mmCIF file of C-alpha atoms and ligand atoms in Angstrom:
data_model
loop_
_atom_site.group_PDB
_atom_site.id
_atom_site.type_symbol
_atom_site.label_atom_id
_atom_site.label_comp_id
_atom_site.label_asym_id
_atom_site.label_seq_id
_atom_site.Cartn_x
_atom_site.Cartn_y
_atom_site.Cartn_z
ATOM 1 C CA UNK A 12 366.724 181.311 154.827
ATOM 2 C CA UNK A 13 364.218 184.092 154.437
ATOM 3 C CA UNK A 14 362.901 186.646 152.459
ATOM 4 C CA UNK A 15 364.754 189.995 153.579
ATOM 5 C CA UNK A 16 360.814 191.575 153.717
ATOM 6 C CA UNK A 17 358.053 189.450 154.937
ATOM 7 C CA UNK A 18 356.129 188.351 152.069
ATOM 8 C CA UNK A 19 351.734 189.458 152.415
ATOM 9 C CA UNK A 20 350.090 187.554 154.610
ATOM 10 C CA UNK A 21 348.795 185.236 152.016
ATOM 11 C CA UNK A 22 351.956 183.402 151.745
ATOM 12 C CA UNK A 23 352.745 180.717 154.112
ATOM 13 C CA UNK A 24 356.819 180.088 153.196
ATOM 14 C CA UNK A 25 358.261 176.674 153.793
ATOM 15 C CA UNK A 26 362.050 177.300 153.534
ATOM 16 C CA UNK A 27 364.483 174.433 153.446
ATOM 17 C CA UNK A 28 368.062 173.987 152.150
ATOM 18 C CA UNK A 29 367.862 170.857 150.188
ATOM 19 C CA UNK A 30 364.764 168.498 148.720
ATOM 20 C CA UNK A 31 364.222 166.699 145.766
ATOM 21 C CA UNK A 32 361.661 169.400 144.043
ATOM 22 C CA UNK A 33 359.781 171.856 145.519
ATOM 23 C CA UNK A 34 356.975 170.986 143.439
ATOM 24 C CA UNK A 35 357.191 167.896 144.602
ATOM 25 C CA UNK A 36 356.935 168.691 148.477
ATOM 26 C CA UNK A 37 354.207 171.110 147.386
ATOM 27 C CA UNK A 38 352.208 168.491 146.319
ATOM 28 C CA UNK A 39 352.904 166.260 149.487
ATOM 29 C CA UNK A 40 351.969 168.920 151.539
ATOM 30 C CA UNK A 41 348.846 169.749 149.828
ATOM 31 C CA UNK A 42 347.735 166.149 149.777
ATOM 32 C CA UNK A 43 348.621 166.926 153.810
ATOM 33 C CA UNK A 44 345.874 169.473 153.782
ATOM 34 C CA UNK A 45 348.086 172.396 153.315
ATOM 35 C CA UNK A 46 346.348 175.726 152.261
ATOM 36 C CA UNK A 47 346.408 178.003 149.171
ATOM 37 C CA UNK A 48 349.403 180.154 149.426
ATOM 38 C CA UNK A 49 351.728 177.533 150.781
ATOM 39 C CA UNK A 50 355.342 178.245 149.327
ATOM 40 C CA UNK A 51 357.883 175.749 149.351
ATOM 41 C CA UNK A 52 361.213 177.107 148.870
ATOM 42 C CA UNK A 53 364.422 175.685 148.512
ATOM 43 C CA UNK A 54 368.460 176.396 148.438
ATOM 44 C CA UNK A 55 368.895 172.898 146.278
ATOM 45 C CA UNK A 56 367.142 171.032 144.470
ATOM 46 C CA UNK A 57 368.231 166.987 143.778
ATOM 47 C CA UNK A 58 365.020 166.276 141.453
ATOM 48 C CA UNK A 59 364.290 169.481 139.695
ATOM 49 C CA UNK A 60 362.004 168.792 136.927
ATOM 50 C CA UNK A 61 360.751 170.953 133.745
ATOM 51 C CA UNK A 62 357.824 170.198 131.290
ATOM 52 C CA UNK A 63 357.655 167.179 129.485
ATOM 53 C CA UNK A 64 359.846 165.642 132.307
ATOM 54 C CA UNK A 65 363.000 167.415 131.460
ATOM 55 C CA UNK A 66 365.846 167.550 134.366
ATOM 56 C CA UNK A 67 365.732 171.517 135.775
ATOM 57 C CA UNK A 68 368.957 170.972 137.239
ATOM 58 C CA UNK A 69 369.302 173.086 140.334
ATOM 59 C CA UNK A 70 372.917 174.250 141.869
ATOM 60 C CA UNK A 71 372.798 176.688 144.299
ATOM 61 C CA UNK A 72 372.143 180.673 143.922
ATOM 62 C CA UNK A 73 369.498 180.304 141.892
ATOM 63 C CA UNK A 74 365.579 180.780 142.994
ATOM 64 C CA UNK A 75 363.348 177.361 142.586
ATOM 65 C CA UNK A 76 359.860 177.503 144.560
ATOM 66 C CA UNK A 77 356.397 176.196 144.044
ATOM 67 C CA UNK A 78 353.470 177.781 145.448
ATOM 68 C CA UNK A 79 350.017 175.646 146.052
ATOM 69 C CA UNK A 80 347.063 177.423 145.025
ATOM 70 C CA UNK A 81 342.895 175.726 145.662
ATOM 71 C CA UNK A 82 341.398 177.928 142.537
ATOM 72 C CA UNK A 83 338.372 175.282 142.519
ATOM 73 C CA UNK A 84 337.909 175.871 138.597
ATOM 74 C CA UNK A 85 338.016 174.086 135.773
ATOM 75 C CA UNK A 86 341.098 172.841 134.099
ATOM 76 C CA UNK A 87 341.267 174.975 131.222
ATOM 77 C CA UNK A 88 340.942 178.242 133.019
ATOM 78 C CA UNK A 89 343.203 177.211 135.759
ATOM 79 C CA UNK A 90 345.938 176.697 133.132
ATOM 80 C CA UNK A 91 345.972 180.670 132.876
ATOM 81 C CA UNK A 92 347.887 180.965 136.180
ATOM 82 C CA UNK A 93 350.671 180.399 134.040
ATOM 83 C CA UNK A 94 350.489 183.568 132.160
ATOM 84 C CA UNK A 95 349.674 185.317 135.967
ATOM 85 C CA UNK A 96 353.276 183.423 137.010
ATOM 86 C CA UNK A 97 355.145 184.027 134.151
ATOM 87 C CA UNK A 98 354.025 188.183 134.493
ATOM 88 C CA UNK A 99 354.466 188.438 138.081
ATOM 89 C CA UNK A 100 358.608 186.784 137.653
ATOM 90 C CA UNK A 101 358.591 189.654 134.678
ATOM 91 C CA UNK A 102 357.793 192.328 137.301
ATOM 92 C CA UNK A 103 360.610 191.072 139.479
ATOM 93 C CA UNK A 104 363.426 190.680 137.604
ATOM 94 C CA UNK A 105 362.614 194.188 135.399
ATOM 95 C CA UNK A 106 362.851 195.690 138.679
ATOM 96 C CA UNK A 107 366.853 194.609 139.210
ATOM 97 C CA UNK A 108 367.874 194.544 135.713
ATOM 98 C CA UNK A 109 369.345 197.646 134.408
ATOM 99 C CA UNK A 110 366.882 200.054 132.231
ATOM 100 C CA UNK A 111 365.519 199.224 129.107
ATOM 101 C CA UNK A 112 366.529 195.221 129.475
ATOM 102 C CA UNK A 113 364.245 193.005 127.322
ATOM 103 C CA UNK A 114 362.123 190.801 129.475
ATOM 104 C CA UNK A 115 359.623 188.704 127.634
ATOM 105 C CA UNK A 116 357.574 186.167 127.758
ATOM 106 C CA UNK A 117 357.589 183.393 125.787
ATOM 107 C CA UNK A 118 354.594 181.095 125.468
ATOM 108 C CA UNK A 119 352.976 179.461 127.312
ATOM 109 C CA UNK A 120 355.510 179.289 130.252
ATOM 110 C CA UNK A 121 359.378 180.777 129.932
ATOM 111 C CA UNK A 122 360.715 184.531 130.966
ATOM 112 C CA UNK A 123 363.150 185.785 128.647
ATOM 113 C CA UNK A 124 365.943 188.415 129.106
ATOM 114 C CA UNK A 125 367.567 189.376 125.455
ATOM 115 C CA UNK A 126 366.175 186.441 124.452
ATOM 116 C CA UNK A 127 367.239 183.808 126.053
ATOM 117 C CA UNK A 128 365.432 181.628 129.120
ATOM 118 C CA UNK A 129 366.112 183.401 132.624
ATOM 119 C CA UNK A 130 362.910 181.359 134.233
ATOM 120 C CA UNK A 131 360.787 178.574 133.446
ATOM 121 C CA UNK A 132 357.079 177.426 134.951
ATOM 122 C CA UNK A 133 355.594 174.384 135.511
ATOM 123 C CA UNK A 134 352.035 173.725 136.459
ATOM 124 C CA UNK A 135 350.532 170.607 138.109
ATOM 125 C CA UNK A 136 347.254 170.532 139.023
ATOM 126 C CA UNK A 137 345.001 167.893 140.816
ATOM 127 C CA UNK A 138 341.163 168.032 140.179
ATOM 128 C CA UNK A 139 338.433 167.350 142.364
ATOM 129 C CA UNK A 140 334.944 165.102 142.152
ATOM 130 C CA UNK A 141 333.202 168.107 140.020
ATOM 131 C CA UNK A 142 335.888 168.227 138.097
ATOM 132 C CA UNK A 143 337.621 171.075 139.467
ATOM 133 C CA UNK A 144 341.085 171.841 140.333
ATOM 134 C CA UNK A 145 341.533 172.032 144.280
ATOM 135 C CA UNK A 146 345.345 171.622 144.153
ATOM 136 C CA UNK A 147 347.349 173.592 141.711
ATOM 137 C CA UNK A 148 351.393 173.686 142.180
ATOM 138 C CA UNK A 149 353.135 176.373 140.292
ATOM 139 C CA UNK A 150 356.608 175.487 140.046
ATOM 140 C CA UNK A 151 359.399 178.403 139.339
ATOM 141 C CA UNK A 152 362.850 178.292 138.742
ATOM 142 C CA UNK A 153 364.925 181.126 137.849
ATOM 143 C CA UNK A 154 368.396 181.480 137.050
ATOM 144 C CA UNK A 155 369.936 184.343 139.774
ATOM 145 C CA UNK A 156 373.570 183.388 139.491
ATOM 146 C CA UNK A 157 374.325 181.049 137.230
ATOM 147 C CA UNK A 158 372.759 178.875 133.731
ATOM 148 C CA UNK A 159 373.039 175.516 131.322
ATOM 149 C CA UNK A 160 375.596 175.902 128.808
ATOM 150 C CA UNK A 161 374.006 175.641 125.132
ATOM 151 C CA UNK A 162 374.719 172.468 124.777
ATOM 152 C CA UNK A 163 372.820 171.282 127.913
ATOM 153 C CA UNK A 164 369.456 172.784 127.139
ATOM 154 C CA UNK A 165 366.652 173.346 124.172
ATOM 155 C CA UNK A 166 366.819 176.553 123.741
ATOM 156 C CA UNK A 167 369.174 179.490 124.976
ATOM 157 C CA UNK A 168 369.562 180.322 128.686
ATOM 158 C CA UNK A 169 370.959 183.299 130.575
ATOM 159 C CA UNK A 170 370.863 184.364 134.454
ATOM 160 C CA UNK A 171 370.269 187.764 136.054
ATOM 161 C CA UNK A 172 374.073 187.891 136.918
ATOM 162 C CA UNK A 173 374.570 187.477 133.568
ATOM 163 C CA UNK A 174 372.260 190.203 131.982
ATOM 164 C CA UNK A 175 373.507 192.873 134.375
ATOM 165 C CA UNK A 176 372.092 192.338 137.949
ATOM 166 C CA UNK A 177 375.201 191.186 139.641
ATOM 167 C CA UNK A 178 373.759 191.901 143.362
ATOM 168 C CA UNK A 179 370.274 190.229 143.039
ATOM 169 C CA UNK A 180 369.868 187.081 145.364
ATOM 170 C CA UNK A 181 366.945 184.365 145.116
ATOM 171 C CA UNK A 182 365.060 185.587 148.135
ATOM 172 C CA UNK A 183 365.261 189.473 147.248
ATOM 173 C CA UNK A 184 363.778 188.182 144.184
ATOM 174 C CA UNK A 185 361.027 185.743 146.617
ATOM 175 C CA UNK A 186 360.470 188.871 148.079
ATOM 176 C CA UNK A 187 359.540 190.718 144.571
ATOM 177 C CA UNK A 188 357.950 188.451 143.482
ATOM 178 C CA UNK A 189 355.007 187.585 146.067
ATOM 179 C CA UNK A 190 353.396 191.207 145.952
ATOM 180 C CA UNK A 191 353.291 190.788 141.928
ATOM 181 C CA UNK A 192 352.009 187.876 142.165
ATOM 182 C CA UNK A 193 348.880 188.832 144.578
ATOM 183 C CA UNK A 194 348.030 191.739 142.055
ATOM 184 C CA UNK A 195 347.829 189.851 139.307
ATOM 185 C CA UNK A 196 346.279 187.071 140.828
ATOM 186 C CA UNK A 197 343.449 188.772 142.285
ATOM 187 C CA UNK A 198 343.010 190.520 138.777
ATOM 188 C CA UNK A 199 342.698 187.199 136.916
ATOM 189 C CA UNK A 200 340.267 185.834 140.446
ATOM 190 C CA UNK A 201 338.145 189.057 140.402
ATOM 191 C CA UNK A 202 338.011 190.017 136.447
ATOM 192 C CA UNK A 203 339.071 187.243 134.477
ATOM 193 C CA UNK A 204 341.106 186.489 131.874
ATOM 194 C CA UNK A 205 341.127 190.042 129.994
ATOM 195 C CA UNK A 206 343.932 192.338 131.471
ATOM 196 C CA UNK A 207 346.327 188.975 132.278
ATOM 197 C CA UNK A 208 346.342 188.334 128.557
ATOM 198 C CA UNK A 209 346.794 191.871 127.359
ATOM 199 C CA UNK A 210 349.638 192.484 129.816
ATOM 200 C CA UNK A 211 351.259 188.999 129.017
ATOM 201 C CA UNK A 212 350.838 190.257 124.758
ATOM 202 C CA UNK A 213 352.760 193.567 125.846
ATOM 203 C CA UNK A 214 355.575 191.169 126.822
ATOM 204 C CA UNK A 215 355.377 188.749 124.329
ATOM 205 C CA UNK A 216 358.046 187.242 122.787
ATOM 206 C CA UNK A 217 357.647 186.912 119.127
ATOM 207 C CA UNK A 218 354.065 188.280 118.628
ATOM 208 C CA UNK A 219 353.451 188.649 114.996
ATOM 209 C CA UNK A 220 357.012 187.009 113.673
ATOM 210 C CA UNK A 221 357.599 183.474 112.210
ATOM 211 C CA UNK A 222 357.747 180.416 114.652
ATOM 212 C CA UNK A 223 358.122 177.213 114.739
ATOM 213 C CA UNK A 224 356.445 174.937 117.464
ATOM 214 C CA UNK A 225 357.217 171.117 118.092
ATOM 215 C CA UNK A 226 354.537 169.386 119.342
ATOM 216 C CA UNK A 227 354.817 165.633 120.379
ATOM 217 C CA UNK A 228 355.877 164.330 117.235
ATOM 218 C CA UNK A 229 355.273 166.826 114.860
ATOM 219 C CA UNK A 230 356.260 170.831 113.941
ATOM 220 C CA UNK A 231 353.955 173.369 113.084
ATOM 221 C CA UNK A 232 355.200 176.564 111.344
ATOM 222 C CA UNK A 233 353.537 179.955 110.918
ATOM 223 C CA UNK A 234 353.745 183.231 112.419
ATOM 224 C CA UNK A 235 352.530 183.667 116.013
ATOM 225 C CA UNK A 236 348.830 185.511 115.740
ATOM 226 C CA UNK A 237 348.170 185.820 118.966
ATOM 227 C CA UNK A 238 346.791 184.507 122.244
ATOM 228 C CA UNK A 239 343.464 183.551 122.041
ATOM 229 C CA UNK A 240 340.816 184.163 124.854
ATOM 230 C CA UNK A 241 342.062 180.600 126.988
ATOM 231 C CA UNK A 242 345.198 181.286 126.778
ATOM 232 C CA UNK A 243 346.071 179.262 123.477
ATOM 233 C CA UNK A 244 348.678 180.051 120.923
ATOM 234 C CA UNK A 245 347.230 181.565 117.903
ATOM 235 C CA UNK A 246 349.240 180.154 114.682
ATOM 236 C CA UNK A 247 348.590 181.754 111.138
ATOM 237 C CA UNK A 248 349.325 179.158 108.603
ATOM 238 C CA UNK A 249 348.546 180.569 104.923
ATOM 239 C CA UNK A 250 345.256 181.914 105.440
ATOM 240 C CA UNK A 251 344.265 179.643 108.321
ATOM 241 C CA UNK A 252 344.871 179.649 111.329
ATOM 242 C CA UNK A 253 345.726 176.398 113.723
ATOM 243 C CA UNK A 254 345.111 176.842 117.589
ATOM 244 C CA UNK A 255 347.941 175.068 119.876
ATOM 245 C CA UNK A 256 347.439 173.877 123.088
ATOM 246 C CA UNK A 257 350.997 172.518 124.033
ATOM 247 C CA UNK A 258 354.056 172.542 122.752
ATOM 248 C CA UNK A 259 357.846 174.450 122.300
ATOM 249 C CA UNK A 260 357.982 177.360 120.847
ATOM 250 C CA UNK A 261 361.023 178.544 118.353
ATOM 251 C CA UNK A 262 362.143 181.586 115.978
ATOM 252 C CA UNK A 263 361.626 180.927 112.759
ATOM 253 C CA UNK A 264 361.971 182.768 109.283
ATOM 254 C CA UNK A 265 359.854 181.318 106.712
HETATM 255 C C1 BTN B 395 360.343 174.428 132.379
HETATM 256 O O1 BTN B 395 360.889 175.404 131.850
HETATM 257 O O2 BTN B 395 360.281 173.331 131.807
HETATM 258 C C2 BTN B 395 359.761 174.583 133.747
HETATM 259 C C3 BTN B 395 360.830 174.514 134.808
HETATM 260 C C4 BTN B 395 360.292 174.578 136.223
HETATM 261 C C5 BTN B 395 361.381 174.390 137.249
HETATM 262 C C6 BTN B 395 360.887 174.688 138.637
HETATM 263 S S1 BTN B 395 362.222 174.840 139.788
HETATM 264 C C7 BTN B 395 361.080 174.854 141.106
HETATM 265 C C8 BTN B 395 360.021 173.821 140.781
HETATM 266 N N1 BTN B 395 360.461 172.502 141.184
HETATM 267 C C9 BTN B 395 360.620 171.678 140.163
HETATM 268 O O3 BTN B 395 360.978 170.490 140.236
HETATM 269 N N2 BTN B 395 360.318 172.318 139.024
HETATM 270 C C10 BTN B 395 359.934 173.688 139.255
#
């Protein structure tokens, strides 16, 4: 099991047919001393988890990798790699789907096609004595071939298959993915935060319409602002506004 293009150099691939969750073995391997750019991928996955500890269940066909980064910054900044992730899977699967498909991103972490969830992120991140983060897993899962029913997930899902790219496999999409990545990583290592966040507004989902977001045990409603300069959700309330840090986003009309 292999990309049908070697992936840039900076990717060291760890392919394997079945483990519990490739974020998982990322993070044993890092604690190993493995290096940035270590990419576990998998065919299966028994233990596939989302945010908030939520099951990412994990049949065959579809894509599910994580891929250990050492950024050695702080916390907050690190958490940007998200938006870096989340543009680099929108690159990849524009590229297969048929012209003009909506792919969007929906903050902080989901891809959208028509909206509804083709790929989901998940970042866990270990921090060092300073304070630091020297081990950052970015988990991915994306649906190729196949999806949760409605009544299985949160909010909507779909799969490439689905929206139109019936001959797209998860390692053609490995392979279009790792080159996207690098560029926009090295943008968001060499420049910052600034072209990451305008790219990832291009492709928002929702910008400027109603939401709703549930936070742990609690809603907040108002109309999505923007994203500020960390990354955080910009919510206009009235004439406030309310920045959010975590939480599920959802359409709303108000
Ligand atoms: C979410 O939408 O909640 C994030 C889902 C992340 C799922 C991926 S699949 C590959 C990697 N391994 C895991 O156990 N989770 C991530």
């Amino acid at each position: 099991m292999q990309p049908s293009a070697a992936p840039p150099g900076f990717f060291r691939i760890v392919a394997l047919q079945t483990i519990d969750s490739t974020s998982e073995e990322a993070k044993r391997l890092s604690r190993d001393g493995a290096g940035e750019g270590t990419l576990v991928w998998a065919a299966r996955q028994t233990s596939g988890h989302g945010r908030f500890g939520r099951a990412w269940i994990s049949p065959p066909g579809n894509l599910y990798f994580s891929l250990l980064l050492r950024p050695r910054r702080p916390p907050q900044e690190t958490m940007q790699l998200t938006f870096v992730a989340a543009l680099a899977v929108a690159d990849a699967i524009s590229e297969t789907l048929p012209p003009g498909a909506a792919v969007t991103c929906k903050w902080p972490n989901d891809v959208l096609v028509s909206g509804k969830k083709v790929s989901g992120i998940l970042l866990e991140s270990s921090t060092d004595g300073a304070g630091n983060v020297d081990s950052l897993v970015i988990g991915i899962g994306v649906n190729v071939v196949s999806h949760p029913p409605l009544e299985e997930v949160q909010y909507p899902a779909t799969s490439l298959r689905a929206e139109g790219a019936p001959e797209e496999t998860a390692g053609s999409l490995l392979e279009r993915f790792c080159p996207s990545f690098l560029v926009w990583y090295e943008e968001w290592r060499q420049r910052g935060f600034h072209s990451v966040r305008e790219a990832w507004l291009a492709r928002a989902e929702r910008l400027h319409r109603p939401i709703e977001v549930r936070l742990e045990g609690d809603t907040a409603a108002g109309v999505f602002a923007d994203l500020d300069p960390t990354g955080a959700l910009v919510l206009r309330q009235g004439g406030g506004q309310r920045l959010i840090l975590a939480g599920d986003v959802f359409p709303a009309e108000v």
